[in-house]
PDB file of C-alpha atoms in Angstrom:
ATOM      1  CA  UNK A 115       0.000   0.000   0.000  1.00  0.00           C
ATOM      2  CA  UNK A 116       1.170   3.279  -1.030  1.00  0.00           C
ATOM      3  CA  UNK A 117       1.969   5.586   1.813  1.00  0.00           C
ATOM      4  CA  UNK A 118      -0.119   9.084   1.237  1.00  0.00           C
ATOM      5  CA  UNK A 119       1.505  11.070   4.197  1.00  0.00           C
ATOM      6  CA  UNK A 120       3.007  14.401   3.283  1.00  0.00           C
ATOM      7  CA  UNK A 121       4.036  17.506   4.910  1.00  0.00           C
ATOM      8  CA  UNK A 122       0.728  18.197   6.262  1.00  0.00           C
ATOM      9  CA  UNK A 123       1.322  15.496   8.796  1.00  0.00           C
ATOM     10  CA  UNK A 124       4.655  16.485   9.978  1.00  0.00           C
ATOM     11  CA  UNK A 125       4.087  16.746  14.065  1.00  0.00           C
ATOM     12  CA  UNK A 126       6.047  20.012  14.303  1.00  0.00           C
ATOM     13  CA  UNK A 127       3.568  22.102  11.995  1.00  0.00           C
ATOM     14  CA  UNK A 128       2.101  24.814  14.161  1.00  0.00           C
ATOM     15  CA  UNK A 129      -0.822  27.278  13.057  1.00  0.00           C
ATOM     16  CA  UNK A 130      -2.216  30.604  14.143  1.00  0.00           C
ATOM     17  CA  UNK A 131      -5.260  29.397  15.359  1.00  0.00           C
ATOM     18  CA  UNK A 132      -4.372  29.289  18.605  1.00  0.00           C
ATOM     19  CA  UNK A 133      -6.730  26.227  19.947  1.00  0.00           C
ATOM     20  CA  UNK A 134      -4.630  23.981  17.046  1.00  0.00           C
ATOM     21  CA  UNK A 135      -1.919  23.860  20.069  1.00  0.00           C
ATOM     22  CA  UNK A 136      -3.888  22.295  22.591  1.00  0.00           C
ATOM     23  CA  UNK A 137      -2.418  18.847  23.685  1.00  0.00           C
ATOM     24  CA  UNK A 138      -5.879  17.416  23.492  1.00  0.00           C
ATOM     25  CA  UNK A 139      -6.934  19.235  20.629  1.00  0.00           C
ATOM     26  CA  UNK A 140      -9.537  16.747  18.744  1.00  0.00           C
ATOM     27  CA  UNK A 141      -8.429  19.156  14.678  1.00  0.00           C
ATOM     28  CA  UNK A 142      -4.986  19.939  15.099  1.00  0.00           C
ATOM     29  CA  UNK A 143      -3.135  20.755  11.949  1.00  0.00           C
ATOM     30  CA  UNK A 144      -2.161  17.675  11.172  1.00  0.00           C
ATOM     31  CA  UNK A 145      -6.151  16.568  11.023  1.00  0.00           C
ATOM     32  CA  UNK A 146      -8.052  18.976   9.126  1.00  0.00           C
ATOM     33  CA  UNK A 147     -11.796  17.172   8.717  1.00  0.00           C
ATOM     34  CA  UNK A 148     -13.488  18.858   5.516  1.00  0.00           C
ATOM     35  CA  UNK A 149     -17.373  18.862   6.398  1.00  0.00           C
ATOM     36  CA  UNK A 150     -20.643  20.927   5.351  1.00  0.00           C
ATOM     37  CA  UNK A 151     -21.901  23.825   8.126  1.00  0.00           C
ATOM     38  CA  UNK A 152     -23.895  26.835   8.415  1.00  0.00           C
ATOM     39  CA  UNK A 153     -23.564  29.944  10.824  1.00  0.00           C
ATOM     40  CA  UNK A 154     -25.732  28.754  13.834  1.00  0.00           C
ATOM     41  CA  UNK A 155     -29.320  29.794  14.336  1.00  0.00           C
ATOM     42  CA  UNK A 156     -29.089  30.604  10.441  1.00  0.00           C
ATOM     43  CA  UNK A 157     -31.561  29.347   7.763  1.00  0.00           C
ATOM     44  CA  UNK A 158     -28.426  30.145   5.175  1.00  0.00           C
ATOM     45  CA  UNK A 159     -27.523  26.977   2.846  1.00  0.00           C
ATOM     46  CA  UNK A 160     -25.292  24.203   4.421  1.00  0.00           C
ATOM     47  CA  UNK A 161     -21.203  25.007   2.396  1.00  0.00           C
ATOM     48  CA  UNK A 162     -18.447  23.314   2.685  1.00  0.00           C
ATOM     49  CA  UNK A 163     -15.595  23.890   5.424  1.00  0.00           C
ATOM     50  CA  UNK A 164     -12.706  22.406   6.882  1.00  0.00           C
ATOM     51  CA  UNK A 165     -12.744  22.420  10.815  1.00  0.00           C
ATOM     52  CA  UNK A 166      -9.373  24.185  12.326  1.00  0.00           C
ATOM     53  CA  UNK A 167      -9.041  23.796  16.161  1.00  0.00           C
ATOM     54  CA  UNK A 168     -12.625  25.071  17.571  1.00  0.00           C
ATOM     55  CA  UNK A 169     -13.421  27.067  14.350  1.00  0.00           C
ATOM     56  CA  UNK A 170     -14.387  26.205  10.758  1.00  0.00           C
ATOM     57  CA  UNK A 171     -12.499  27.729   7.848  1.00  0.00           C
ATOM     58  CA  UNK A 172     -15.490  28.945   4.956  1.00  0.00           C
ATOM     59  CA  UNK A 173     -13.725  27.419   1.873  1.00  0.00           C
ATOM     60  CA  UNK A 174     -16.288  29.603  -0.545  1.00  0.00           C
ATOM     61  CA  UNK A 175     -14.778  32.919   1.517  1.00  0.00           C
ATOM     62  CA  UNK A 176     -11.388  31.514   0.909  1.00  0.00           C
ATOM     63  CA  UNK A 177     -12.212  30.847  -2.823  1.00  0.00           C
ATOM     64  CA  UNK A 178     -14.074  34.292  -3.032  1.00  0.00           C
ATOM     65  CA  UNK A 179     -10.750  36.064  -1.854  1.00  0.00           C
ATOM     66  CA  UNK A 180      -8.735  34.304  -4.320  1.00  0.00           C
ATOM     67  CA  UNK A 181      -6.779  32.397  -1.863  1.00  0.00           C
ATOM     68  CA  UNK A 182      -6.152  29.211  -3.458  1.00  0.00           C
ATOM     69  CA  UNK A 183      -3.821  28.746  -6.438  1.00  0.00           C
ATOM     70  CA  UNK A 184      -4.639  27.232  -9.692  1.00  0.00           C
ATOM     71  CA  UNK A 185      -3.458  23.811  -8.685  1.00  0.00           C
ATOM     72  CA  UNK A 186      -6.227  23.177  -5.775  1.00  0.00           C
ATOM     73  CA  UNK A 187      -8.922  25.778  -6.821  1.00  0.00           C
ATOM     74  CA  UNK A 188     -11.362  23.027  -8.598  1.00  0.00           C
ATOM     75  CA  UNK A 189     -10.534  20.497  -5.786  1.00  0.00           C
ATOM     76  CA  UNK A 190     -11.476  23.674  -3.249  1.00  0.00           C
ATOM     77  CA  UNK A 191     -14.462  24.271  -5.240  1.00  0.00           C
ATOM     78  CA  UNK A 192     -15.257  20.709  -4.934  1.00  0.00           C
ATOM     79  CA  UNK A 193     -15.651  20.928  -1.012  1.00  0.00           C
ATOM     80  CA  UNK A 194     -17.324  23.916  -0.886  1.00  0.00           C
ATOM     81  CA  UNK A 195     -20.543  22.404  -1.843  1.00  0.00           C
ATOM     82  CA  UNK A 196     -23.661  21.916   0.327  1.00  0.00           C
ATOM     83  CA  UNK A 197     -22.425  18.339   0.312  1.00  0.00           C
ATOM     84  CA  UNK A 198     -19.138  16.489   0.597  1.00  0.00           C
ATOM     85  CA  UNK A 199     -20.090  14.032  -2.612  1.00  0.00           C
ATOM     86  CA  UNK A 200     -18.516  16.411  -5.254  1.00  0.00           C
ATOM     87  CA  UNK A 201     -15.159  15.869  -3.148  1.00  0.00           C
ATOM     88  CA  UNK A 202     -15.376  12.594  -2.099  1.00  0.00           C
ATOM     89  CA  UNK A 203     -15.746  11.651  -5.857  1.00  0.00           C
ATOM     90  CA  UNK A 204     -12.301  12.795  -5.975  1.00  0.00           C
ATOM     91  CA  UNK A 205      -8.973  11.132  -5.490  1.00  0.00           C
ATOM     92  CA  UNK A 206      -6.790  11.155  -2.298  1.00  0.00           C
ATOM     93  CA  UNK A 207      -3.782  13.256  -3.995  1.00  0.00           C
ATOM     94  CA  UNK A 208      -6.338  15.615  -4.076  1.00  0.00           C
ATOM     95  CA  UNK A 209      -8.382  15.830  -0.715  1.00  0.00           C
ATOM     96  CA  UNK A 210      -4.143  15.920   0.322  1.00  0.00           C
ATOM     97  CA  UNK A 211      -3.139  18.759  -1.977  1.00  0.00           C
ATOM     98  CA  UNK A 212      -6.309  20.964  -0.940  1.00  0.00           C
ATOM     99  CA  UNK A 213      -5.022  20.360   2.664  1.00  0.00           C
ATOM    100  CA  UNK A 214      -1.699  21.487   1.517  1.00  0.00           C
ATOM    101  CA  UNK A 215      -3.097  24.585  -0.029  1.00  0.00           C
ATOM    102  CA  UNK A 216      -5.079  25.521   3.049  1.00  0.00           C
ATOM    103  CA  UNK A 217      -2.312  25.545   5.117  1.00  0.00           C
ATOM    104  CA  UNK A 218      -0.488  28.186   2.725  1.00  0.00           C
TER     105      UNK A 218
END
């Protein structure tokens, strides 16, 4: 079996969200769960996100501001849907290189 760790895993990767550092920290930046949410108490549509510590990054803000490259932008698009199927019909390499971009 082909081994699909990268740099995202490496145990010394630290992030600015400062709840990442907690030792019992269930997201840190070595697990970054993509998922669908919506602003609580909100009837707005469910989008995709990627949970960071005890917040959730908006991947459609992040692809509004023009934050992802070329390389991860249709992969990014992907998992900003109301659902996760668009992404999950998607390889590994590239559920691993979106989690490489958002950590850019």
């Amino acid at each position: 079996m082909r081994n699909l760790l990268n740099e995202t895993h490496d145990s010394a990767l630290r992030s600015w969200v400062a709840s990442m550092q907690a030792p019992a920290a269930d997201f840190p930046i070595q697990n970054l769960p993509f998922g669908v949410f919506r602003r609580r108490g909100s009837d707005e549509a469910f989008r995709g996100g990627v949970a960071i510590g005890d917040q959730v990054l908006d991947l459609a803000a992040v692809i509004a501001a023009g934050a992802f490259g070329d390389e991860v932008l249709s992969v990014a698009c992907a998992a900003a849907s109301e659902t996760l199927n668009p992404l999950m019909a998607l390889q590994p390499g590239d559920w691993s290189a979106l989690a490489h971009g958002a950590l850019r």
